[in-house]
């Protein structure tokens, strides 16, 4: 074989081998790096751009797509110990001409974390209002979406800043009294009785605990490789002390039933989406909200747990779009009347 041709094959083979070896090394040695690359890739693929906004000395990190238009902008608030990228699975099924904003909640990911900050639900709602004013999202009323802890904050926000929003979607929101003890509540009670409250099921520190958390939060059983479980844990471990502090703050008497205490003040059309097999927050909360909010539309998803956004992203996106279309149609009828 011609030496030049041989050299060409060697160079080509080396060029291909380098990224393959890098991927294998990352998977085996630095799985957390792959987790970050995964989110970076999907943000790029879906057209989400990351930006920062400052309120005095406080910094908010958020991602967005599209520009404000004739349809309401959508602001999404993630749950406990998550981040803005958890919404990517839903963003995938939303039209690209919708203006979407996903913000890191106070203390999470790229948003400022301060030991002096108020992480109660009311305190978080106040911070989100500051963010909204920073980016002038409330120039027109927007649609607010929140899940779990973020749902609690979203409901309180709707009650405290009613002029900012036109409608609301709550996905398995926290902050409500429960008619039944879920598996999560029973686990917490057992830990309290054994004085091992430091081992909170939603704050894993080993791959095995991460697997248990995924089983707790999801009805669908995802087969997650051990290395990916390790990567998910590695990403979270540096933040676990903060997550413990935050958890104790939001289950404190001041915040535990914040949504319940404020739901009678919610006057905008509200959509409630809940997984029927939720083992973290009992699905009976949906009927509590329906009985207190005048214009409330409830959707219970079969074969779905607490992680609705991950388990049923297409269905959730469609429900939000159908809800917004219904409200738009009703507004047009009022204008024509």
GROMACS .gro file of C-alpha atoms in nm:
model
  337
    1UNK     CA    1   0.000   0.000   0.000
    2UNK     CA    2   0.116   0.352  -0.080
    3UNK     CA    3   0.273   0.506   0.236
    4UNK     CA    4   0.075   0.829   0.183
    5UNK     CA    5  -0.252   0.635   0.168
    6UNK     CA    6  -0.154   0.438   0.480
    7UNK     CA    7  -0.074   0.760   0.665
    8UNK     CA    8  -0.412   0.902   0.562
    9UNK     CA    9  -0.592   0.598   0.711
   10UNK     CA   10  -0.386   0.621   1.030
   11UNK     CA   11  -0.466   0.992   1.070
   12UNK     CA   12  -0.834   0.936   0.995
   13UNK     CA   13  -0.849   0.645   1.241
   14UNK     CA   14  -0.677   0.853   1.509
   15UNK     CA   15  -0.915   1.144   1.451
   16UNK     CA   16  -1.214   0.915   1.502
   17UNK     CA   17  -1.059   0.733   1.797
   18UNK     CA   18  -0.991   1.048   2.003
   19UNK     CA   19  -1.358   1.150   2.055
   20UNK     CA   20  -1.458   0.785   2.109
   21UNK     CA   21  -1.189   0.739   2.373
   22UNK     CA   22  -1.283   1.072   2.530
   23UNK     CA   23  -1.646   0.961   2.551
   24UNK     CA   24  -1.553   0.624   2.704
   25UNK     CA   25  -1.317   0.789   2.953
   26UNK     CA   26  -1.582   1.045   3.051
   27UNK     CA   27  -1.844   0.774   3.092
   28UNK     CA   28  -1.617   0.565   3.314
   29UNK     CA   29  -1.425   0.834   3.503
   30UNK     CA   30  -1.629   1.157   3.488
   31UNK     CA   31  -1.995   1.067   3.432
   32UNK     CA   32  -2.102   1.402   3.580
   33UNK     CA   33  -1.930   1.573   3.285
   34UNK     CA   34  -2.152   1.377   3.046
   35UNK     CA   35  -2.461   1.495   3.238
   36UNK     CA   36  -2.357   1.859   3.187
   37UNK     CA   37  -2.275   1.800   2.820
   38UNK     CA   38  -2.613   1.633   2.773
   39UNK     CA   39  -2.800   1.939   2.898
   40UNK     CA   40  -2.577   2.174   2.700
   41UNK     CA   41  -2.643   1.976   2.384
   42UNK     CA   42  -3.023   1.971   2.430
   43UNK     CA   43  -3.037   2.342   2.510
   44UNK     CA   44  -2.854   2.409   2.184
   45UNK     CA   45  -3.063   2.161   1.986
   46UNK     CA   46  -3.389   2.314   2.114
   47UNK     CA   47  -3.277   2.673   2.065
   48UNK     CA   48  -3.269   2.764   2.435
   49UNK     CA   49  -3.024   3.041   2.522
   50UNK     CA   50  -2.880   3.098   2.871
   51UNK     CA   51  -2.874   3.449   3.013
   52UNK     CA   52  -2.822   3.624   3.348
   53UNK     CA   53  -3.023   3.903   3.510
   54UNK     CA   54  -2.920   4.109   3.812
   55UNK     CA   55  -3.133   4.262   4.086
   56UNK     CA   56  -2.898   4.475   4.298
   57UNK     CA   57  -2.627   4.222   4.399
   58UNK     CA   58  -2.846   3.918   4.331
   59UNK     CA   59  -2.801   3.718   4.009
   60UNK     CA   60  -3.064   3.508   3.833
   61UNK     CA   61  -2.973   3.247   3.572
   62UNK     CA   62  -3.234   3.156   3.313
   63UNK     CA   63  -3.281   3.012   2.968
   64UNK     CA   64  -3.525   3.136   2.706
   65UNK     CA   65  -3.652   3.082   2.355
   66UNK     CA   66  -3.857   3.310   2.131
   67UNK     CA   67  -3.977   3.663   2.190
   68UNK     CA   68  -4.290   3.811   2.349
   69UNK     CA   69  -4.576   3.812   2.099
   70UNK     CA   70  -4.953   3.816   2.084
   71UNK     CA   71  -4.967   3.496   2.289
   72UNK     CA   72  -4.871   3.510   2.658
   73UNK     CA   73  -4.512   3.438   2.752
   74UNK     CA   74  -4.460   3.127   2.966
   75UNK     CA   75  -4.246   3.128   3.281
   76UNK     CA   76  -4.155   2.785   3.424
   77UNK     CA   77  -4.053   2.719   3.787
   78UNK     CA   78  -3.878   2.388   3.859
   79UNK     CA   79  -3.901   2.172   4.169
   80UNK     CA   80  -3.682   2.107   4.472
   81UNK     CA   81  -3.311   2.041   4.394
   82UNK     CA   82  -3.372   2.056   4.017
   83UNK     CA   83  -3.278   2.333   3.770
   84UNK     CA   84  -3.403   2.514   3.460
   85UNK     CA   85  -3.300   2.231   3.226
   86UNK     CA   86  -3.557   1.992   3.374
   87UNK     CA   87  -3.810   2.162   3.143
   88UNK     CA   88  -3.625   2.067   2.823
   89UNK     CA   89  -3.831   1.749   2.783
   90UNK     CA   90  -4.145   1.966   2.763
   91UNK     CA   91  -3.984   2.247   2.562
   92UNK     CA   92  -3.923   1.986   2.291
   93UNK     CA   93  -4.299   1.964   2.231
   94UNK     CA   94  -4.382   2.336   2.248
   95UNK     CA   95  -4.398   2.560   1.937
   96UNK     CA   96  -4.079   2.754   1.866
   97UNK     CA   97  -4.270   3.080   1.828
   98UNK     CA   98  -4.382   3.071   2.191
   99UNK     CA   99  -4.181   3.289   2.428
  100UNK     CA  100  -4.052   3.051   2.697
  101UNK     CA  101  -3.850   3.139   3.007
  102UNK     CA  102  -3.706   2.878   3.248
  103UNK     CA  103  -3.536   3.021   3.556
  104UNK     CA  104  -3.312   2.859   3.817
  105UNK     CA  105  -3.497   2.894   4.146
  106UNK     CA  106  -3.327   3.083   4.435
  107UNK     CA  107  -3.007   2.906   4.540
  108UNK     CA  108  -3.021   2.656   4.253
  109UNK     CA  109  -2.768   2.608   3.970
  110UNK     CA  110  -2.667   2.953   3.836
  111UNK     CA  111  -2.890   3.167   4.058
  112UNK     CA  112  -2.735   3.328   4.365
  113UNK     CA  113  -2.712   3.120   4.681
  114UNK     CA  114  -2.685   3.319   5.003
  115UNK     CA  115  -2.695   3.207   5.364
  116UNK     CA  116  -2.886   3.527   5.441
  117UNK     CA  117  -3.159   3.469   5.182
  118UNK     CA  118  -3.519   3.381   5.272
  119UNK     CA  119  -3.589   3.039   5.121
  120UNK     CA  120  -3.942   3.011   5.253
  121UNK     CA  121  -4.206   2.976   4.981
  122UNK     CA  122  -4.311   3.338   5.028
  123UNK     CA  123  -3.946   3.446   5.013
  124UNK     CA  124  -3.892   3.253   4.690
  125UNK     CA  125  -4.205   3.407   4.537
  126UNK     CA  126  -4.065   3.751   4.619
  127UNK     CA  127  -3.737   3.663   4.448
  128UNK     CA  128  -3.917   3.537   4.137
  129UNK     CA  129  -4.109   3.865   4.126
  130UNK     CA  130  -3.775   4.048   4.128
  131UNK     CA  131  -3.661   3.831   3.838
  132UNK     CA  132  -3.981   3.903   3.645
  133UNK     CA  133  -3.927   4.275   3.692
  134UNK     CA  134  -3.559   4.245   3.592
  135UNK     CA  135  -3.639   4.102   3.250
  136UNK     CA  136  -3.966   4.302   3.223
  137UNK     CA  137  -4.164   3.985   3.169
  138UNK     CA  138  -4.472   4.148   3.327
  139UNK     CA  139  -4.507   4.414   3.060
  140UNK     CA  140  -4.797   4.191   2.960
  141UNK     CA  141  -4.960   3.925   3.182
  142UNK     CA  142  -4.784   3.592   3.136
  143UNK     CA  143  -4.869   3.226   3.191
  144UNK     CA  144  -4.698   3.078   3.498
  145UNK     CA  145  -4.609   2.708   3.529
  146UNK     CA  146  -4.469   2.541   3.841
  147UNK     CA  147  -4.406   2.184   3.950
  148UNK     CA  148  -4.371   2.042   4.303
  149UNK     CA  149  -4.192   2.309   4.513
  150UNK     CA  150  -4.208   2.535   4.209
  151UNK     CA  151  -4.584   2.475   4.197
  152UNK     CA  152  -4.611   2.591   4.557
  153UNK     CA  153  -4.415   2.907   4.469
  154UNK     CA  154  -4.621   2.960   4.151
  155UNK     CA  155  -4.950   2.941   4.342
  156UNK     CA  156  -4.831   3.186   4.606
  157UNK     CA  157  -4.698   3.415   4.331
  158UNK     CA  158  -5.040   3.411   4.161
  159UNK     CA  159  -5.201   3.510   4.490
  160UNK     CA  160  -4.950   3.782   4.580
  161UNK     CA  161  -4.888   3.933   4.235
  162UNK     CA  162  -5.217   3.880   4.050
  163UNK     CA  163  -5.157   4.166   3.806
  164UNK     CA  164  -4.851   3.988   3.662
  165UNK     CA  165  -5.017   3.672   3.531
  166UNK     CA  166  -5.310   3.580   3.308
  167UNK     CA  167  -5.323   3.206   3.385
  168UNK     CA  168  -5.157   2.934   3.588
  169UNK     CA  169  -5.051   2.569   3.554
  170UNK     CA  170  -4.972   2.373   3.871
  171UNK     CA  171  -4.808   2.032   3.827
  172UNK     CA  172  -4.816   1.812   4.141
  173UNK     CA  173  -4.772   2.123   4.357
  174UNK     CA  174  -4.647   2.109   4.715
  175UNK     CA  175  -4.796   2.323   4.991
  176UNK     CA  176  -5.125   2.141   5.045
  177UNK     CA  177  -5.252   1.930   5.336
  178UNK     CA  178  -5.270   1.563   5.240
  179UNK     CA  179  -5.573   1.338   5.292
  180UNK     CA  180  -5.348   1.031   5.271
  181UNK     CA  181  -4.989   0.961   5.373
  182UNK     CA  182  -4.777   0.898   5.065
  183UNK     CA  183  -4.478   0.665   5.061
  184UNK     CA  184  -4.252   0.970   5.093
  185UNK     CA  185  -4.436   1.103   5.401
  186UNK     CA  186  -4.416   0.759   5.565
  187UNK     CA  187  -4.042   0.742   5.496
  188UNK     CA  188  -3.993   1.086   5.651
  189UNK     CA  189  -4.188   0.986   5.960
  190UNK     CA  190  -3.979   0.670   6.001
  191UNK     CA  191  -3.659   0.874   5.971
  192UNK     CA  192  -3.783   1.124   6.229
  193UNK     CA  193  -3.865   0.845   6.473
  194UNK     CA  194  -3.520   0.691   6.425
  195UNK     CA  195  -3.361   1.038   6.451
  196UNK     CA  196  -3.201   1.000   6.106
  197UNK     CA  197  -3.362   1.302   5.945
  198UNK     CA  198  -3.029   1.380   5.771
  199UNK     CA  199  -3.109   1.096   5.528
  200UNK     CA  200  -3.386   1.270   5.335
  201UNK     CA  201  -3.508   1.048   5.045
  202UNK     CA  202  -3.500   1.341   4.800
  203UNK     CA  203  -3.133   1.415   4.875
  204UNK     CA  204  -2.934   1.111   4.757
  205UNK     CA  205  -2.561   1.082   4.822
  206UNK     CA  206  -2.495   0.738   4.665
  207UNK     CA  207  -2.597   0.574   4.335
  208UNK     CA  208  -2.821   0.336   4.532
  209UNK     CA  209  -3.001   0.626   4.701
  210UNK     CA  210  -3.035   0.797   4.362
  211UNK     CA  211  -3.199   0.482   4.220
  212UNK     CA  212  -3.437   0.477   4.519
  213UNK     CA  213  -3.526   0.843   4.463
  214UNK     CA  214  -3.603   0.781   4.096
  215UNK     CA  215  -3.831   0.491   4.196
  216UNK     CA  216  -4.003   0.712   4.452
  217UNK     CA  217  -4.063   0.996   4.207
  218UNK     CA  218  -4.156   0.796   3.897
  219UNK     CA  219  -4.423   0.539   3.819
  220UNK     CA  220  -4.242   0.455   3.496
  221UNK     CA  221  -3.935   0.244   3.574
  222UNK     CA  222  -3.640   0.389   3.386
  223UNK     CA  223  -3.337   0.163   3.340
  224UNK     CA  224  -3.050   0.392   3.435
  225UNK     CA  225  -2.691   0.259   3.404
  226UNK     CA  226  -2.483   0.260   3.722
  227UNK     CA  227  -2.239   0.512   3.575
  228UNK     CA  228  -2.518   0.757   3.495
  229UNK     CA  229  -2.654   0.717   3.849
  230UNK     CA  230  -2.305   0.797   3.975
  231UNK     CA  231  -2.292   1.103   3.750
  232UNK     CA  232  -2.628   1.228   3.876
  233UNK     CA  233  -2.505   1.190   4.235
  234UNK     CA  234  -2.170   1.358   4.164
  235UNK     CA  235  -2.349   1.661   4.022
  236UNK     CA  236  -2.568   1.693   4.333
  237UNK     CA  237  -2.328   1.613   4.620
  238UNK     CA  238  -2.162   1.960   4.634
  239UNK     CA  239  -2.511   2.109   4.686
  240UNK     CA  240  -2.656   1.858   4.933
  241UNK     CA  241  -2.595   2.074   5.240
  242UNK     CA  242  -2.795   2.353   5.078
  243UNK     CA  243  -3.069   2.111   4.974
  244UNK     CA  244  -3.102   1.993   5.336
  245UNK     CA  245  -3.130   2.350   5.460
  246UNK     CA  246  -3.385   2.431   5.190
  247UNK     CA  247  -3.588   2.120   5.259
  248UNK     CA  248  -3.617   2.201   5.629
  249UNK     CA  249  -3.718   2.556   5.533
  250UNK     CA  250  -4.000   2.454   5.298
  251UNK     CA  251  -4.143   2.186   5.530
  252UNK     CA  252  -4.133   2.428   5.823
  253UNK     CA  253  -4.465   2.553   5.961
  254UNK     CA  254  -4.411   2.884   5.778
  255UNK     CA  255  -4.409   2.722   5.434
  256UNK     CA  256  -4.559   2.374   5.464
  257UNK     CA  257  -4.910   2.475   5.359
  258UNK     CA  258  -4.833   2.803   5.179
  259UNK     CA  259  -5.032   2.714   4.868
  260UNK     CA  260  -5.332   2.605   5.075
  261UNK     CA  261  -5.323   2.933   5.271
  262UNK     CA  262  -5.314   3.139   4.951
  263UNK     CA  263  -5.529   2.940   4.708
  264UNK     CA  264  -5.849   3.136   4.784
  265UNK     CA  265  -5.667   3.446   4.652
  266UNK     CA  266  -5.596   3.287   4.313
  267UNK     CA  267  -5.836   3.450   4.069
  268UNK     CA  268  -5.686   3.357   3.731
  269UNK     CA  269  -5.785   3.050   3.526
  270UNK     CA  270  -5.586   2.761   3.670
  271UNK     CA  271  -5.486   2.423   3.532
  272UNK     CA  272  -5.386   2.140   3.767
  273UNK     CA  273  -5.197   1.837   3.632
  274UNK     CA  274  -5.121   1.545   3.865
  275UNK     CA  275  -4.987   1.193   3.831
  276UNK     CA  276  -5.238   0.947   3.971
  277UNK     CA  277  -4.961   0.728   4.117
  278UNK     CA  278  -4.771   1.015   4.282
  279UNK     CA  279  -4.582   0.870   4.583
  280UNK     CA  280  -4.440   1.206   4.696
  281UNK     CA  281  -4.743   1.436   4.710
  282UNK     CA  282  -5.090   1.284   4.729
  283UNK     CA  283  -5.312   1.329   4.424
  284UNK     CA  284  -5.602   1.431   4.652
  285UNK     CA  285  -5.443   1.778   4.644
  286UNK     CA  286  -5.597   1.825   4.299
  287UNK     CA  287  -5.952   1.815   4.441
  288UNK     CA  288  -5.848   2.054   4.720
  289UNK     CA  289  -5.742   2.308   4.459
  290UNK     CA  290  -6.048   2.247   4.242
  291UNK     CA  291  -6.281   2.321   4.533
  292UNK     CA  292  -6.108   2.649   4.620
  293UNK     CA  293  -6.020   2.805   4.281
  294UNK     CA  294  -6.327   2.919   4.081
  295UNK     CA  295  -6.193   2.855   3.728
  296UNK     CA  296  -5.991   2.537   3.782
  297UNK     CA  297  -5.932   2.264   3.523
  298UNK     CA  298  -5.800   1.934   3.664
  299UNK     CA  299  -5.621   1.660   3.470
  300UNK     CA  300  -5.518   1.336   3.641
  301UNK     CA  301  -5.268   1.132   3.440
  302UNK     CA  302  -5.290   0.753   3.463
  303UNK     CA  303  -4.974   0.547   3.507
  304UNK     CA  304  -4.776   0.852   3.610
  305UNK     CA  305  -4.598   0.948   3.930
  306UNK     CA  306  -4.460   1.273   4.073
  307UNK     CA  307  -4.215   1.340   3.789
  308UNK     CA  308  -4.486   1.431   3.539
  309UNK     CA  309  -4.248   1.651   3.340
  310UNK     CA  310  -4.011   1.357   3.280
  311UNK     CA  311  -4.264   1.074   3.253
  312UNK     CA  312  -4.526   1.242   3.031
  313UNK     CA  313  -4.362   1.543   2.862
  314UNK     CA  314  -4.560   1.529   2.537
  315UNK     CA  315  -4.893   1.493   2.719
  316UNK     CA  316  -4.807   1.774   2.959
  317UNK     CA  317  -4.702   2.006   2.677
  318UNK     CA  318  -5.025   1.930   2.488
  319UNK     CA  319  -5.237   1.992   2.797
  320UNK     CA  320  -5.073   2.332   2.851
  321UNK     CA  321  -5.122   2.427   2.484
  322UNK     CA  322  -5.485   2.312   2.487
  323UNK     CA  323  -5.549   2.510   2.805
  324UNK     CA  324  -5.396   2.827   2.656
  325UNK     CA  325  -5.595   2.777   2.334
  326UNK     CA  326  -5.917   2.739   2.535
  327UNK     CA  327  -5.848   3.061   2.724
  328UNK     CA  328  -5.765   3.242   2.399
  329UNK     CA  329  -6.091   3.122   2.245
  330UNK     CA  330  -6.290   3.236   2.549
  331UNK     CA  331  -6.125   3.580   2.535
  332UNK     CA  332  -6.219   3.617   2.167
  333UNK     CA  333  -6.580   3.527   2.243
  334UNK     CA  334  -6.592   3.789   2.520
  335UNK     CA  335  -6.457   4.054   2.282
  336UNK     CA  336  -6.716   3.964   2.017
  337UNK     CA  337  -7.006   3.963   2.266
   0.00000   0.00000   0.00000
